[in-house]
Coordinates of C-alpha atoms in Angstrom, one line a residue:
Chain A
X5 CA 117.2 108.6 87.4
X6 CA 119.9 108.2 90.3
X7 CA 118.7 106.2 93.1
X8 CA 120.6 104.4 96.0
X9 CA 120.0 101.9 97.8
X10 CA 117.6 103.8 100.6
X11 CA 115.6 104.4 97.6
X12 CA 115.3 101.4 97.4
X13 CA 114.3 100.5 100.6
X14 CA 111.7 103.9 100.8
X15 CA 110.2 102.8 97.7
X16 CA 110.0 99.3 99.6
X17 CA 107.9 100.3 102.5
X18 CA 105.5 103.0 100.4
X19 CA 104.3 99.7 98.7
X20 CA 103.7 97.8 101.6
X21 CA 101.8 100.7 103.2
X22 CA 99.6 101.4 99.8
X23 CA 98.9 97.7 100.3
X24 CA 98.0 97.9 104.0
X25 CA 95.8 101.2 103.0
X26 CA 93.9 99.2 100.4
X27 CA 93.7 96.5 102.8
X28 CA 91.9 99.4 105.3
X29 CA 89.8 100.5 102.9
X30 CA 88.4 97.9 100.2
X31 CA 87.7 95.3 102.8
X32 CA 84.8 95.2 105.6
X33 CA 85.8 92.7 107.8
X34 CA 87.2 94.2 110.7
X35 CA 90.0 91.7 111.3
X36 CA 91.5 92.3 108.1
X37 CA 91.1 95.8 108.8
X38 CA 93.1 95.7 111.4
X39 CA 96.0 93.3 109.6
X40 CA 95.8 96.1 106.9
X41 CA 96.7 98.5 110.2
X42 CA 99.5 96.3 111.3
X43 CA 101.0 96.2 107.7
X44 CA 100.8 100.0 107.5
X45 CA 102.9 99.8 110.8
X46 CA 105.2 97.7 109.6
X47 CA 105.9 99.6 106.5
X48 CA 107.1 102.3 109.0
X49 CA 109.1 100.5 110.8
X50 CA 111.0 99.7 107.9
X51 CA 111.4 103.4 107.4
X52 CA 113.1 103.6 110.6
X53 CA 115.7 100.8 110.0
X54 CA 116.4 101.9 106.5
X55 CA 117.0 105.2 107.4
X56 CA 119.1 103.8 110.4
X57 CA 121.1 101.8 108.3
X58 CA 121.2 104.0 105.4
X59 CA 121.2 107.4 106.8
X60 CA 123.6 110.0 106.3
X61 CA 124.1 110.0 109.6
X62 CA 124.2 106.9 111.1
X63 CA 123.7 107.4 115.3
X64 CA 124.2 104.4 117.5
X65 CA 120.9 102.4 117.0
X66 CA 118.9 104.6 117.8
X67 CA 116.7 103.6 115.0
X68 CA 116.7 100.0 116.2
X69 CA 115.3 101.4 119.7
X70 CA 112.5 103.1 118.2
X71 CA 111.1 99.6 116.2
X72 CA 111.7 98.3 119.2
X73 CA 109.3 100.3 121.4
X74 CA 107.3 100.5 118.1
X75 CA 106.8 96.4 117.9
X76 CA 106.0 96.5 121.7
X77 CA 103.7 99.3 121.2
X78 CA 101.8 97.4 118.3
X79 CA 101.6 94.0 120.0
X80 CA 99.4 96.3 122.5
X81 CA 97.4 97.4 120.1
X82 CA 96.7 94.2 118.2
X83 CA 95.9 92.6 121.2
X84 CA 93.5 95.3 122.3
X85 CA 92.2 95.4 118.7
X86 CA 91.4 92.0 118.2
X87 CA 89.4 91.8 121.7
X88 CA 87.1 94.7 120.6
X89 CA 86.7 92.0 117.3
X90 CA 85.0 89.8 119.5
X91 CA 83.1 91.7 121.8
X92 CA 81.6 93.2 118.7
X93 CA 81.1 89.8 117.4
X94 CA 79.4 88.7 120.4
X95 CA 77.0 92.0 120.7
X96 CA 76.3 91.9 116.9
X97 CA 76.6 88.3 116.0
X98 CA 79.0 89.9 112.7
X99 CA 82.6 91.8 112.5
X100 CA 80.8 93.8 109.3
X101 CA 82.1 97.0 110.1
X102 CA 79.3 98.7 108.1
X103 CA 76.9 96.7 110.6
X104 CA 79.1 98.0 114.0
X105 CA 78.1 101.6 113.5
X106 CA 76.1 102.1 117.0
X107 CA 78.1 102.8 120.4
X108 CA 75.2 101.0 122.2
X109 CA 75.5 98.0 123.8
Chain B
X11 CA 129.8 87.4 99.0
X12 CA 131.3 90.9 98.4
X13 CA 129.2 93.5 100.3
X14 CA 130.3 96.8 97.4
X15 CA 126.5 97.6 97.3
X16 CA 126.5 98.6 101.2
X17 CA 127.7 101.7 100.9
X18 CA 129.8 103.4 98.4
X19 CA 133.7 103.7 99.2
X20 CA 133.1 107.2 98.1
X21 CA 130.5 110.1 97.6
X22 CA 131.3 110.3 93.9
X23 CA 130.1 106.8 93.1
X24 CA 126.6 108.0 94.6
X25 CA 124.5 109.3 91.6
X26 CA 124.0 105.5 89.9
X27 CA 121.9 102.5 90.0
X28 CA 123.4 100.2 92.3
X29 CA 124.4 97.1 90.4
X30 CA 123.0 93.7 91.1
X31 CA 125.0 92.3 93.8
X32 CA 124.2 88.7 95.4
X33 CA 122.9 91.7 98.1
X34 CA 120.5 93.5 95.9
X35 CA 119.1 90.3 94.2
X36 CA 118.6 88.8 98.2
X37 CA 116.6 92.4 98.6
X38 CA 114.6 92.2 95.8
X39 CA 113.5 88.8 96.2
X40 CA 112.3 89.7 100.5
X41 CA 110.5 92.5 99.0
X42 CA 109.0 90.7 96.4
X43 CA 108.3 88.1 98.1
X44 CA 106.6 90.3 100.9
X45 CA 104.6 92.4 99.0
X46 CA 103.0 89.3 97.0
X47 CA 101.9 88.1 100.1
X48 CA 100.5 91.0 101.5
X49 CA 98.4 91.5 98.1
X50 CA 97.1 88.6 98.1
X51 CA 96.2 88.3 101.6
X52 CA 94.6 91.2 101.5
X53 CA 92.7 90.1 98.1
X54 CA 91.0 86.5 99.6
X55 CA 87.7 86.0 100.8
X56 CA 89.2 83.1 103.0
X57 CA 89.7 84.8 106.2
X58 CA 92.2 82.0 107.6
X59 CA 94.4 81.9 104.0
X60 CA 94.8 85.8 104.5
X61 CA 96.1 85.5 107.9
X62 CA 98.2 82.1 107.1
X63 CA 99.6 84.4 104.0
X64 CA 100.4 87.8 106.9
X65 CA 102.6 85.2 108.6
X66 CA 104.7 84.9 105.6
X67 CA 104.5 88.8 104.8
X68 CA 105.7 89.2 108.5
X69 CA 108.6 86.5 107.9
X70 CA 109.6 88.6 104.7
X71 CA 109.6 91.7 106.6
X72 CA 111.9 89.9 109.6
X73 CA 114.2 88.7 106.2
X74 CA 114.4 92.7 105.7
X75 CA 115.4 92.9 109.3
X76 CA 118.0 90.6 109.2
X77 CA 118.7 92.0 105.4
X78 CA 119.6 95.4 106.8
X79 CA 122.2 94.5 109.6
X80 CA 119.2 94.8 112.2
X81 CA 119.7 90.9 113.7
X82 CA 117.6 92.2 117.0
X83 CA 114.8 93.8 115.9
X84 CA 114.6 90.8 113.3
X85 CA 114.5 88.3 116.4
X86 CA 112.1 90.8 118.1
X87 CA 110.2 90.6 114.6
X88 CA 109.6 86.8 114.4
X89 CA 108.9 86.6 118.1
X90 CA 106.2 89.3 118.4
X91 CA 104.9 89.3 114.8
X92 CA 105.2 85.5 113.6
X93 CA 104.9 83.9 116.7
X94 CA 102.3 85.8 119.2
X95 CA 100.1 88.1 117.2
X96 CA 99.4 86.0 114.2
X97 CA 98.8 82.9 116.9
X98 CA 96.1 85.9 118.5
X99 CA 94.7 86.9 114.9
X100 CA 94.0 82.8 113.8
X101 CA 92.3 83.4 117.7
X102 CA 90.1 85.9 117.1
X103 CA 89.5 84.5 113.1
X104 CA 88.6 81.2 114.4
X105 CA 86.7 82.6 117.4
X106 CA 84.5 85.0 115.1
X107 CA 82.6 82.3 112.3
X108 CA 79.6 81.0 112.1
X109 CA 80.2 77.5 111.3
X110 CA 83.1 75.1 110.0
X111 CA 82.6 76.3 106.4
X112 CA 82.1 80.2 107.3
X113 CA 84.7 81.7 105.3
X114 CA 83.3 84.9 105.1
X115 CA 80.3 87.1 104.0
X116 CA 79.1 88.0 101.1
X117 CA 81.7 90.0 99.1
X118 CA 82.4 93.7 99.1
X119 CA 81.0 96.2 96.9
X120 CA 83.0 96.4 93.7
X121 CA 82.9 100.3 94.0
X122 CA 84.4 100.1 97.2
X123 CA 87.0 98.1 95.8
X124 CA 87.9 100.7 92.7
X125 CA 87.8 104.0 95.0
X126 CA 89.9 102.0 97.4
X127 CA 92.4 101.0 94.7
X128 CA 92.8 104.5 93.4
X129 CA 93.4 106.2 96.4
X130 CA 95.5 103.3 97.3
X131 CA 97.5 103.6 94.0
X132 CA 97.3 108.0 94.5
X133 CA 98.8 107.1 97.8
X134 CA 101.7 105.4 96.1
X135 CA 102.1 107.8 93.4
X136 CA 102.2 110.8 96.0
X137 CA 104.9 108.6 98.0
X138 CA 107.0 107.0 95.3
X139 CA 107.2 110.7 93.7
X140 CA 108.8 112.3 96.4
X141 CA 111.2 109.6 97.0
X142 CA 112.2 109.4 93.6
X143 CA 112.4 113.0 93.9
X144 CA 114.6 113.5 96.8
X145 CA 118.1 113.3 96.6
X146 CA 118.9 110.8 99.0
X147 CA 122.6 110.0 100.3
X148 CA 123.2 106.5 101.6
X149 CA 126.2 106.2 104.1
X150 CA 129.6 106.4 103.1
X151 CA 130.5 103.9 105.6
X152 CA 128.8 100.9 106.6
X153 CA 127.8 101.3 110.5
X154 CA 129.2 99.2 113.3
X155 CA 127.0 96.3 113.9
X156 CA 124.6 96.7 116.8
X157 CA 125.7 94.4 119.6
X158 CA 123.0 93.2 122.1
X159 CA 125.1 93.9 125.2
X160 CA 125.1 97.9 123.4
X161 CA 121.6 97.1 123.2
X162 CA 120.8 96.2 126.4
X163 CA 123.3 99.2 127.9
X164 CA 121.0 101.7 126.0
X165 CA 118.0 100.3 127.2
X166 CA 118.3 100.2 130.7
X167 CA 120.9 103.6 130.4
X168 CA 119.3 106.3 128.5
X169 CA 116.0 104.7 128.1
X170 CA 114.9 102.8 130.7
X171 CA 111.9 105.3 131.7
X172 CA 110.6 104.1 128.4
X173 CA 111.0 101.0 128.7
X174 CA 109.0 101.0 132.0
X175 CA 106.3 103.2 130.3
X176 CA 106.1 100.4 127.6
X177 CA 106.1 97.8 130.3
X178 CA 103.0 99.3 131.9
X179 CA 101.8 100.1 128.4
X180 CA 101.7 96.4 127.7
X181 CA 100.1 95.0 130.8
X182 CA 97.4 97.5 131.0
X183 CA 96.4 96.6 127.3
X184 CA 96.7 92.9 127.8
X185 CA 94.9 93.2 130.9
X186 CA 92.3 95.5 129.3
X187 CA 92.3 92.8 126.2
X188 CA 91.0 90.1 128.5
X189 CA 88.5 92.4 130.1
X190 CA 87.0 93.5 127.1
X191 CA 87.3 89.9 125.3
X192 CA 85.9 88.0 128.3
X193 CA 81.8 87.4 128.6
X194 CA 80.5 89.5 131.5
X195 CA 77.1 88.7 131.2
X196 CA 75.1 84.9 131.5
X197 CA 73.1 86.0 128.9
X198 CA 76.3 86.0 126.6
X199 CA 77.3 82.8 127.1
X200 CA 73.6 81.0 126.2
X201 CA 74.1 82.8 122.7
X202 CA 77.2 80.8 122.1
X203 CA 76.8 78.6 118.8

């Protein structure tokens, strides 16, 4: 088996996404849910700049531009993400996802 | 520090292992070092040790940043990741318990755990095959170093409509955070602990 060093790097961020899925979907606490999320991002991200830095071809950073709007674009969603964690908390008195499963008020 | 393992002088060194390098050994030990974390954060009950251990996961994964030649996004990393969104998730942790002592609720399901673990681990098999599987050139020649200034040129040159959409992006979410996050009703407040 031949591999170089974007191998390397590939084989890199597949673990750290298999370890943000089973993050996703062993635990039931909604914050941890959505760190599992964030890692899963991350592990793409780390795609981008491997394949950046090891592609074939490598373009002017274009691969840093896209973690960059990436990052910005996940700070968003965190943000957003982590205020629906407490206004659930606040309705239900619990982040248990299995206990969030109404869209009432 | 000789850098030999970034990027062969030619295509016909491609199809082997690359050695250990003082390079390869500093990648190892990030990735290591990241993925530990990230297990075992996402393995505690204790809420505030899982996100204390993300922090270090999202250090390991700015290391990989700086590892790969990518100093910006590395910076951009540790400002966005280490400092603002794990300061946001201790927030929400520390905002979301019971009591002083709450660490958490009763443990999950053990079934849960298993089914999640093997399509988890399927997950990995599926990836790790087809990267093992794909012949995969890295770059003959190592590329030039991204300057900020080139940075900067392409953002407000060839992408600056982006950049403005990811401008609005953020203050509509932040703003939309704060609406969503903040009590709207007096009954709300009384329930407070």
């Amino acid at each position: 088996m031949s591999f170089s060093d974007l191998h390397l790097c590939l084989l890199f961020s597949s673990a750290l996404f298999c370890v943000g899925l089973i993050g996703v979907l062993a635990r039931s606490n909604t914050i941890l849910v959505l760190l599992g999320v964030e890692l899963m991002l991350n592990a793409a991200n780390i795609n981008f700049i491997a394949f950046w830095r090891f592609g074939p071809t490598p373009e002017p950073a274009t691969g840093v531009m896209f973690v960059l709007f990436a990052i910005a674009v996940a700070a968003a969603e965190a943000a957003v993400g982590l205020a629906l964690v407490i206004a659930i908390y606040r309705h239900k008195r619990t982040i248990r996802l299995q206990e969030a499963n109404t869209l009432k008020g | 520090m000789v850098c030999s393992f970034r990027g062969y002088a030619s295509p016909e060194n491609y199809p082997r292992a690359p050695e250990p390098t003082f390079v390869n050994v500093a990648f190892f030990i990030i990735a290591l070092g990241t993925l530990a974390t990230a297990a075992v954060a996402m393995s505690l009950r204790n809420l505030i040790h899982s996100a204390l251990l993300l922090i270090g996961s999202w250090a390991g994964i700015g290391a990989f940043y700086l590892w790969a030649g990518a100093e910006f996004v590395a910076f951009g990393q540790v400002l966005v990741y280490v400092g603002a969104v794990s300061m946001v998730v201790l927030f929400a942790v520390l905002l979301t318990r019971h009591s002083r002592d709450d660490s958490g609720f009763e443990p999950d399901s053990i079934g849960r755990a298993v089914s999640a673990l093997i399509v988890g681990g399927t997950v990995l098999g599926v990836l790790v095959g087809a990267v093992l599987s794909t012949p995969l050139k890295s770059a003959t020649e190592v590329p030039a170093a991204v300057q900020v200034r080139s940075l900067g040129l392409q953002l407000m040159g060839p992408h600056a409509a982006a950049l403005l959409v990811v401008g609005v992006v953020l203050t509509v979410a932040l703003l939309g955070a704060v609406v969503i996050a903040s009590p709207d009703r007096p009954a709300d407040r009384k329930e407070e602990p």
